[in-house]
Short mmCIF file of C-alpha atoms in Angstrom, two decimals:
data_model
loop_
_atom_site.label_atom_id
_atom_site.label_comp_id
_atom_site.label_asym_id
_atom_site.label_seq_id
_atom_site.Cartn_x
_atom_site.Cartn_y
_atom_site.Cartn_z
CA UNK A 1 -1.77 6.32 5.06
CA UNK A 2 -0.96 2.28 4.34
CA UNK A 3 -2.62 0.70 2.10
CA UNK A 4 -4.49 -2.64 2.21
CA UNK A 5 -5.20 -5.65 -0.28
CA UNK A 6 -8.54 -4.99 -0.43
CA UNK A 7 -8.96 -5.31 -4.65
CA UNK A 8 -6.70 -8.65 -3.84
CA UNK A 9 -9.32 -9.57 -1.05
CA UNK A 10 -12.68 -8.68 -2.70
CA UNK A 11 -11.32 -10.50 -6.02
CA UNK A 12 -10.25 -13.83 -4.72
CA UNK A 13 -13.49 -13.79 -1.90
CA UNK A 14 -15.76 -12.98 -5.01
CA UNK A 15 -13.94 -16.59 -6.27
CA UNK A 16 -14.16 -18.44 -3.33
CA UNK A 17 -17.92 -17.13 -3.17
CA UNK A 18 -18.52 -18.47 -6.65
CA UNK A 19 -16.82 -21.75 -5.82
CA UNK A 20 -19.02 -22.44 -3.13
CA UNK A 21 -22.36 -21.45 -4.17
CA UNK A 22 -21.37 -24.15 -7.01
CA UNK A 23 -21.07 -26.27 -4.70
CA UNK A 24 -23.88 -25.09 -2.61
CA UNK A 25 -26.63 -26.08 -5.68
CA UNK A 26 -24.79 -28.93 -6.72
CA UNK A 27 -25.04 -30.14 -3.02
CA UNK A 28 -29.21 -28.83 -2.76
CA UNK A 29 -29.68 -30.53 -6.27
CA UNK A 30 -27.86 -33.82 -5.45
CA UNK A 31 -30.02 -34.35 -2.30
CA UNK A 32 -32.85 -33.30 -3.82
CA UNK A 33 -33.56 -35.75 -6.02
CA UNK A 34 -33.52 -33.06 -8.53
CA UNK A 35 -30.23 -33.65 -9.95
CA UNK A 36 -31.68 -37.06 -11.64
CA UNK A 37 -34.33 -35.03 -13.10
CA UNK A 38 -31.87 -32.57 -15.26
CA UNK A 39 -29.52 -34.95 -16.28
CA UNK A 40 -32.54 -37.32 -18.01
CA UNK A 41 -34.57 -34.07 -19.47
CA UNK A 42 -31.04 -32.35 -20.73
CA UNK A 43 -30.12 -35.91 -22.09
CA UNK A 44 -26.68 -35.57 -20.99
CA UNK A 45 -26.08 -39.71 -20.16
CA UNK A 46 -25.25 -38.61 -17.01
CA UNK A 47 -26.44 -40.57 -14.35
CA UNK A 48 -26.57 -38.31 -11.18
CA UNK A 49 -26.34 -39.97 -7.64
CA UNK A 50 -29.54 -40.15 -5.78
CA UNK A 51 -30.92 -38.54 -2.27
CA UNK A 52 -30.10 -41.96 -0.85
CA UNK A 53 -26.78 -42.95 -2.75
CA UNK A 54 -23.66 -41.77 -1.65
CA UNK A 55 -22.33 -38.70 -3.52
CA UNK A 56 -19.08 -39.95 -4.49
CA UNK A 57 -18.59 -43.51 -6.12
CA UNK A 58 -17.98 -46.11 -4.44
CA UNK A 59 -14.79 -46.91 -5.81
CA UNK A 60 -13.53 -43.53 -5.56
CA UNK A 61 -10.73 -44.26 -2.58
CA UNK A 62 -9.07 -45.99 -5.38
CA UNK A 63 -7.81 -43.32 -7.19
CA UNK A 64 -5.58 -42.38 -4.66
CA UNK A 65 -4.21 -46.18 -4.27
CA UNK A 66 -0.87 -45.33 -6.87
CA UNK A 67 2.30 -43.56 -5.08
CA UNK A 68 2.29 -41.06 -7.65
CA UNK A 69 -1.02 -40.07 -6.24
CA UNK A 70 0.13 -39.17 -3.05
CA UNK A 71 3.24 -36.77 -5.02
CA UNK A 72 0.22 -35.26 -7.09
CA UNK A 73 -1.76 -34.44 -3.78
CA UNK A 74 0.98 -33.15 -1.90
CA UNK A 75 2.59 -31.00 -4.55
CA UNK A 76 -1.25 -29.33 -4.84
CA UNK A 77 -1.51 -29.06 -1.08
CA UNK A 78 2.02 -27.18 -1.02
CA UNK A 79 0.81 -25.01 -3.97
CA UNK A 80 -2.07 -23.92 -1.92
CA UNK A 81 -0.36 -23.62 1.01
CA UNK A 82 1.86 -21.09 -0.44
CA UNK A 83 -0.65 -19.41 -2.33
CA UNK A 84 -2.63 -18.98 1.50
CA UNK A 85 0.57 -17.64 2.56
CA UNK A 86 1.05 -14.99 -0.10
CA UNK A 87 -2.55 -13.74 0.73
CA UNK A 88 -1.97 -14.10 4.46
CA UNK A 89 1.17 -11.67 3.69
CA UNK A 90 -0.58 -9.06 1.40
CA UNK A 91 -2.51 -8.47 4.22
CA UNK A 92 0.24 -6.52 6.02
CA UNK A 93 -0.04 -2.71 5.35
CA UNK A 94 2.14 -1.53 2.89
CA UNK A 95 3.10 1.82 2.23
CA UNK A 96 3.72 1.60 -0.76
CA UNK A 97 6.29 4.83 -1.31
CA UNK A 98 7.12 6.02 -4.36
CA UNK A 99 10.54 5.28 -5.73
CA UNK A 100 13.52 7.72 -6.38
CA UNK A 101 12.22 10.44 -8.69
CA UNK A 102 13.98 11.29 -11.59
CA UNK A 103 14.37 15.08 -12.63
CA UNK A 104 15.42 15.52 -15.67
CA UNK A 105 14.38 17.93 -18.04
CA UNK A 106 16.00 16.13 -21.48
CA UNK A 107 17.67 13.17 -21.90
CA UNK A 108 19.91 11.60 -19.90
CA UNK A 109 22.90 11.66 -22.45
CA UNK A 110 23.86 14.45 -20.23
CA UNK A 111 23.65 13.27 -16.89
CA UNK A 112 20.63 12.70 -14.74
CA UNK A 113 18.99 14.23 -11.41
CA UNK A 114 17.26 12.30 -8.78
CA UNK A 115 15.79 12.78 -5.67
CA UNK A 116 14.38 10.49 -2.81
CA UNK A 117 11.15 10.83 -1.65
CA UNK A 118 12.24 11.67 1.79
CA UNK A 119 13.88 14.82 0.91
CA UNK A 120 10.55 15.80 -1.14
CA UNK A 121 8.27 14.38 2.01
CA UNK A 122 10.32 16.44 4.43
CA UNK A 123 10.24 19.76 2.60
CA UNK A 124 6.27 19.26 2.37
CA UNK A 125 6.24 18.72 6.04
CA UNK A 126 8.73 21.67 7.00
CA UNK A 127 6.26 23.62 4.88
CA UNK A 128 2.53 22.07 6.80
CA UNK A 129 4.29 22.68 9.80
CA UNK A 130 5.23 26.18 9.40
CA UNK A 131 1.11 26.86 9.20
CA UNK A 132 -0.37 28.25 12.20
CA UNK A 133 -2.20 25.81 14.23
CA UNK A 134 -0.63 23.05 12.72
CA UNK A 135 1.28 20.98 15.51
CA UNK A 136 3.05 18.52 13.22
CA UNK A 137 2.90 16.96 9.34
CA UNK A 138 3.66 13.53 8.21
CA UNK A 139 3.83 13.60 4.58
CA UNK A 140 4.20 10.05 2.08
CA UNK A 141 4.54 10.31 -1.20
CA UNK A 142 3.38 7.70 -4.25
CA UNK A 143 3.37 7.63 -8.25
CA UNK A 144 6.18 9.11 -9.87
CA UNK A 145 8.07 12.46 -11.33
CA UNK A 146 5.73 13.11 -13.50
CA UNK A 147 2.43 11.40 -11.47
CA UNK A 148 3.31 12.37 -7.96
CA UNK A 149 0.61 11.30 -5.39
CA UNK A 150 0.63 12.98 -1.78
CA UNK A 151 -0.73 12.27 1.57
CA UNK A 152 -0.26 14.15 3.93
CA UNK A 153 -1.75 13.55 7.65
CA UNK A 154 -1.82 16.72 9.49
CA UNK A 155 -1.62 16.90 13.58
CA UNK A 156 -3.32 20.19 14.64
CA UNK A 157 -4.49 22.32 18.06
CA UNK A 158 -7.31 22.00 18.97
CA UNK A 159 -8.15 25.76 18.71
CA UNK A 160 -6.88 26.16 15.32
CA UNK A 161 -9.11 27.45 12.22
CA UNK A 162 -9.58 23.79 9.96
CA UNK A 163 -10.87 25.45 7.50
CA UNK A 164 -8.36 27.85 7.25
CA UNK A 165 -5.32 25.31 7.53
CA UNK A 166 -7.03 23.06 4.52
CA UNK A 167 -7.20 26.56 2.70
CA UNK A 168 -3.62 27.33 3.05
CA UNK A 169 -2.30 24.16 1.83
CA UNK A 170 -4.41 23.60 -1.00
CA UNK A 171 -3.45 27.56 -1.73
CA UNK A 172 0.40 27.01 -0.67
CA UNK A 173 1.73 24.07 0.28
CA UNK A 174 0.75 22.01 -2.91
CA UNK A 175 0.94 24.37 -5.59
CA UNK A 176 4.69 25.24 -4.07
CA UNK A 177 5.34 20.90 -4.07
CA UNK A 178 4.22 20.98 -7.91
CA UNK A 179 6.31 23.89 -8.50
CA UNK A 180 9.28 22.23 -7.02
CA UNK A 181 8.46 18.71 -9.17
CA UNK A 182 6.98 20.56 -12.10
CA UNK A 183 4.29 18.03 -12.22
CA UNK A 184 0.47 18.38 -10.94
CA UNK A 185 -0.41 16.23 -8.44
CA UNK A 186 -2.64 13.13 -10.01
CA UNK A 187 -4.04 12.33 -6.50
CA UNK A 188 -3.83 14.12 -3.32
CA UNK A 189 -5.48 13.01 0.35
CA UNK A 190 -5.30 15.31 3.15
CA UNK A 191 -6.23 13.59 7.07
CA UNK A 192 -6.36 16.16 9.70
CA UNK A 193 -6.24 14.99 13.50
CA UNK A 194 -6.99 17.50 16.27
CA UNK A 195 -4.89 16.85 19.13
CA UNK A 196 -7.04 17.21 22.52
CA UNK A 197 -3.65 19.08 23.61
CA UNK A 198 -3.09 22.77 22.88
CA UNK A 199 0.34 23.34 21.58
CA UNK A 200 3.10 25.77 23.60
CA UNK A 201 5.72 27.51 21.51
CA UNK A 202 8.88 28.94 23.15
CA UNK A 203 9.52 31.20 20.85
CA UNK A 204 7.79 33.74 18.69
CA UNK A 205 9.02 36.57 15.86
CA UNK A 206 7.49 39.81 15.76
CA UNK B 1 56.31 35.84 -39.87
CA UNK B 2 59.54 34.97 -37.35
CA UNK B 3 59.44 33.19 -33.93
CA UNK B 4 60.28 35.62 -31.14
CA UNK B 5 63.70 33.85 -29.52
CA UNK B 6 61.84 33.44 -26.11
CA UNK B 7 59.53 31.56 -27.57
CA UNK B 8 59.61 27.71 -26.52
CA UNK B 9 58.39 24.83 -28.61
CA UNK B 10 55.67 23.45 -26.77
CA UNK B 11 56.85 20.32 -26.10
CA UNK B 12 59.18 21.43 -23.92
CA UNK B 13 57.16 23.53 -21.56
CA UNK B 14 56.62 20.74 -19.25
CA UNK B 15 53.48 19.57 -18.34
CA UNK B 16 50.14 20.67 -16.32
CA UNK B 17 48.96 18.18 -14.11
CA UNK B 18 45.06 18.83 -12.70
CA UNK B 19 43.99 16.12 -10.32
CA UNK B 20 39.82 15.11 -9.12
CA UNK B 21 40.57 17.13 -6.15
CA UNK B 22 40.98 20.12 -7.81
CA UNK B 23 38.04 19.59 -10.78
CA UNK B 24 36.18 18.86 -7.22
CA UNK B 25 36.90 22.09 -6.00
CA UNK B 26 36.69 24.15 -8.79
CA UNK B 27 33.12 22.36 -9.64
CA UNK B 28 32.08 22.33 -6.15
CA UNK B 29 32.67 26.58 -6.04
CA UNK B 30 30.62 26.67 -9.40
CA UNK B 31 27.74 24.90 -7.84
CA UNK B 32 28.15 27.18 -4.56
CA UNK B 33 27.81 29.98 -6.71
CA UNK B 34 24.78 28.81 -8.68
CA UNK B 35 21.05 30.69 -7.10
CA UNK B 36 19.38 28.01 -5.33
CA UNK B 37 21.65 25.47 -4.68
CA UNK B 38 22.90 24.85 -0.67
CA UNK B 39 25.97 22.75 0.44
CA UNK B 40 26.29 20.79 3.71
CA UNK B 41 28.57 21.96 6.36
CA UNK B 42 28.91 21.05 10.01
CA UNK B 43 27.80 17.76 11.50
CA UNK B 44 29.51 14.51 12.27
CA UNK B 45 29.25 11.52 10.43
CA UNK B 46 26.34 12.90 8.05
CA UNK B 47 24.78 13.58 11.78
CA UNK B 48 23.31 16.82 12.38
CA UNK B 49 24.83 18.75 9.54
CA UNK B 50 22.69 21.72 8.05
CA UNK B 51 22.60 23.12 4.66
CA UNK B 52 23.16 26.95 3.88
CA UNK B 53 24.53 28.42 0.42
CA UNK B 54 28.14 29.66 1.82
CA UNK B 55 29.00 25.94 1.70
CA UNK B 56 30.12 23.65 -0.96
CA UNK B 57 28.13 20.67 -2.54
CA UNK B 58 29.80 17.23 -2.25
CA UNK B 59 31.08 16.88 -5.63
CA UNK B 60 32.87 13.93 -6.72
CA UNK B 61 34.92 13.59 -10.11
CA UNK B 62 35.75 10.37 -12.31
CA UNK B 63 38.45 11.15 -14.78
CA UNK B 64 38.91 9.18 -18.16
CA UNK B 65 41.94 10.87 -19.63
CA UNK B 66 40.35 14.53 -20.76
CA UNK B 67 36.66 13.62 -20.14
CA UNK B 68 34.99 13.54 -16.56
CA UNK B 69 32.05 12.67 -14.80
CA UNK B 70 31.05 14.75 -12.07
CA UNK B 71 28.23 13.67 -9.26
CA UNK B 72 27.27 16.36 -7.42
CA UNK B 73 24.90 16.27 -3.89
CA UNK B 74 23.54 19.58 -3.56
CA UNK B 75 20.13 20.81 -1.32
CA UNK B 76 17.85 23.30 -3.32
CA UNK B 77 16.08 26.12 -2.42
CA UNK B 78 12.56 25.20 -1.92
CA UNK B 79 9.78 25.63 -4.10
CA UNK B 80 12.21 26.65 -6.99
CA UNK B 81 11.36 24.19 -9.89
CA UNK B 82 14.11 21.32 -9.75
CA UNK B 83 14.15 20.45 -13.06
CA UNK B 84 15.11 24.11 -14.17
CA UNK B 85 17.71 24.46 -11.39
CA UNK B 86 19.46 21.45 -11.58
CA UNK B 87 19.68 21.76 -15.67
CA UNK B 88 21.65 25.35 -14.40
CA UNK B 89 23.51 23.80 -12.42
CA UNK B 90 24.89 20.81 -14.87
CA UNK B 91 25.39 23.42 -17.57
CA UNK B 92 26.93 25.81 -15.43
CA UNK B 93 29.65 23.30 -14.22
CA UNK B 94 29.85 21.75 -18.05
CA UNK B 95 30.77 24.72 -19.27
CA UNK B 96 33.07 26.36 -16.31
CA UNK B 97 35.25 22.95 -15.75
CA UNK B 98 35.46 22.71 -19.49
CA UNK B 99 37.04 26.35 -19.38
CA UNK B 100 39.05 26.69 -16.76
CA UNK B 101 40.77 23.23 -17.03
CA UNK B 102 40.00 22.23 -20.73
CA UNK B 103 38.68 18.80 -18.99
CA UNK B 104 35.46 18.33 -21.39
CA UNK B 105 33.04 17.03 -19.28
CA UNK B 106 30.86 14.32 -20.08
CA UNK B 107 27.71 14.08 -17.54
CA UNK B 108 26.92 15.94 -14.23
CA UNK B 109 24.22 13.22 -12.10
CA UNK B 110 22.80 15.71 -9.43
CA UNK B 111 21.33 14.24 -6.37
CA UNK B 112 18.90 15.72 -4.56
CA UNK B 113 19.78 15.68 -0.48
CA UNK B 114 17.82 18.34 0.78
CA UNK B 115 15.19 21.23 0.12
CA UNK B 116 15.68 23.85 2.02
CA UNK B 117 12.46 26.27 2.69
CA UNK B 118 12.54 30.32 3.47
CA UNK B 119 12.83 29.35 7.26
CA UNK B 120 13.83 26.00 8.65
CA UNK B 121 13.42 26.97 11.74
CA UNK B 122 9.75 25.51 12.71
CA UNK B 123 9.57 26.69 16.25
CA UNK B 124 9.23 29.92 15.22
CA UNK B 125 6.08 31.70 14.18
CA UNK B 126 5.31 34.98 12.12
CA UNK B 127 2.97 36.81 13.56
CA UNK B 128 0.83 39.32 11.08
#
């Protein structure tokens, strides 16, 4: 029911992929030879170090010889730094709940209604768990008033009808949640986990 | 057309004081008698309370000389559609504070605390 950075992931690995196969043909073409050969037939001016020249110059070490060097190099190495920590921390699951929800049917010259999640969450859960067969309901909502978005992860016995549990909620439980909200539902995801332990109630009504 | 001599200039009837407490009650018995809407009773320290419509909502009012703003924490009946109830419910208490205090009343915010199903009680099953 959390949600991952995988977009964040698969967009900045697609970079980092990009960045080194650069670097990857750059590296092949530079000790190649091959490198030489471009530069003179595109007629860049370009001279190209050779398989048996060193790839950087050879006075590069000198660029770093000013102070002001080392400020540039350490303010980019703290920029990346914290740019690897804010990846390293989207990592965590998130949630990612939805907000209050706000109820009201005109404008809000005359007051407003809201309501938390929770109390939505709960009644959908109250409502899983009243199903027969169903041992318990965890319910987490997304989106907003009018674009709710539920999951709902439902615990069940083992010797309970699935298909008939799936069947009452998409026949009850969610059209009685859109009701309530007066919205449709613009996503919903349903997980159901058999328990391997049948479940013993106390109490029954005739 | 000649004043009857019990009459009494109205500035010299006195005056009629209403305080929030009682615009709290009298809009908290509105909402109690409005369909779908539950108020809170029992529990300690928000602990273990229960909702059931013989109660009151928590209502709180804000006076500004003859206007007020009531907030009002109410459960609902659920699935009844929220939007519908809880417009009831704010025009219900507009319009019954406004008449039976002359306090014109401004907004009503309703908050949500609770929806309450057919049966809360989920260690019970119907058999059919």
């Amino acid at each position: 029911m959390r949600e991952t950075a995988g977009k964040l992931n698969r967009g900045w690995l697609a970079v980092i992929g990009i960045v080194a196969l650069l670097l990857g043909v750059v590296g092949i073409l530079l000790a190649s030879g091959a490198a030489s050969g471009i530069a003179s037939a595109t007629g860049t001016g370009f001279e190209p170090a050779g398989p048996g020249d060193t790839a950087l110059p050879e006075d590069f070490q000198s660029i770093f010889a000013p102070p002001v060097a080392a400020v540039i190099v350490s303010v980019v190495a703290v920029v990346v730094g914290l740019l690897a920590l804010a990846w390293l921390l989207a990592q965590l699951p998130r949630l990612h709940q939805a907000g209050t929800f706000r109820l009201n049917s005109g404008d809000n010259a005359d007051g407003m209604t809201s309501c938390e999640p929770d109390v939505l969450t709960d009644a959908v859960e109250a409502d899983v768990e009243r199903l027969d067969g169903v041992q318990a309901a965890s319910a987490l909502l997304r989106g907003s008033a009018s674009q709710p978005d539920l999951t709902l992860d439902v615990g069940i016995d083992p010797r309970a009808d699935v298909r008939a549990i799936i069947e009452q909620i998409h026949s009850s439980v969610i059209p009685d949640f859109e009701t309530a909200v007066g919205a449709p539902l613009s996503r919903n995801a349903l997980l159901i986990n058999v328990s391997n332990r049948p479940a013993r109630d106390k109490t029954t009504v005739v | 057309m000649t004043a009857s001599p019990d009459a009494v200039d109205t500035g010299d009837r006195g005056t009629l004081t209403i305080s929030e407490k009682a615009i709290e009650k009298i809009a908290g018995q509105i909402a109690m008698e409005t369909p779908h809407i539950l108020g809170a009773t029992g529990g300690f320290l928000g602990i273990g309370g229960h909702h059931d419509e013989d109660s009151r909502p928590r209502v709180k009012v804000r006076l500004h000389g003859k206007m007020a703003s009531i907030e009002v924490s109410a459960g609902v009946r659920y699935p009844t559609p929220l939007r519908a109830t809880t417009e009831n419910l704010r025009e219900r208490i507009r319009s019954g504070v406004s008449s039976r205090t002359g306090v014109d009343v401004r907004h009503v915010d309703i908050d949500i605390t609770s929806l309450v199903g057919g049966s809360t009680n989920t260690d019970r099953r119907e058999l059919q």
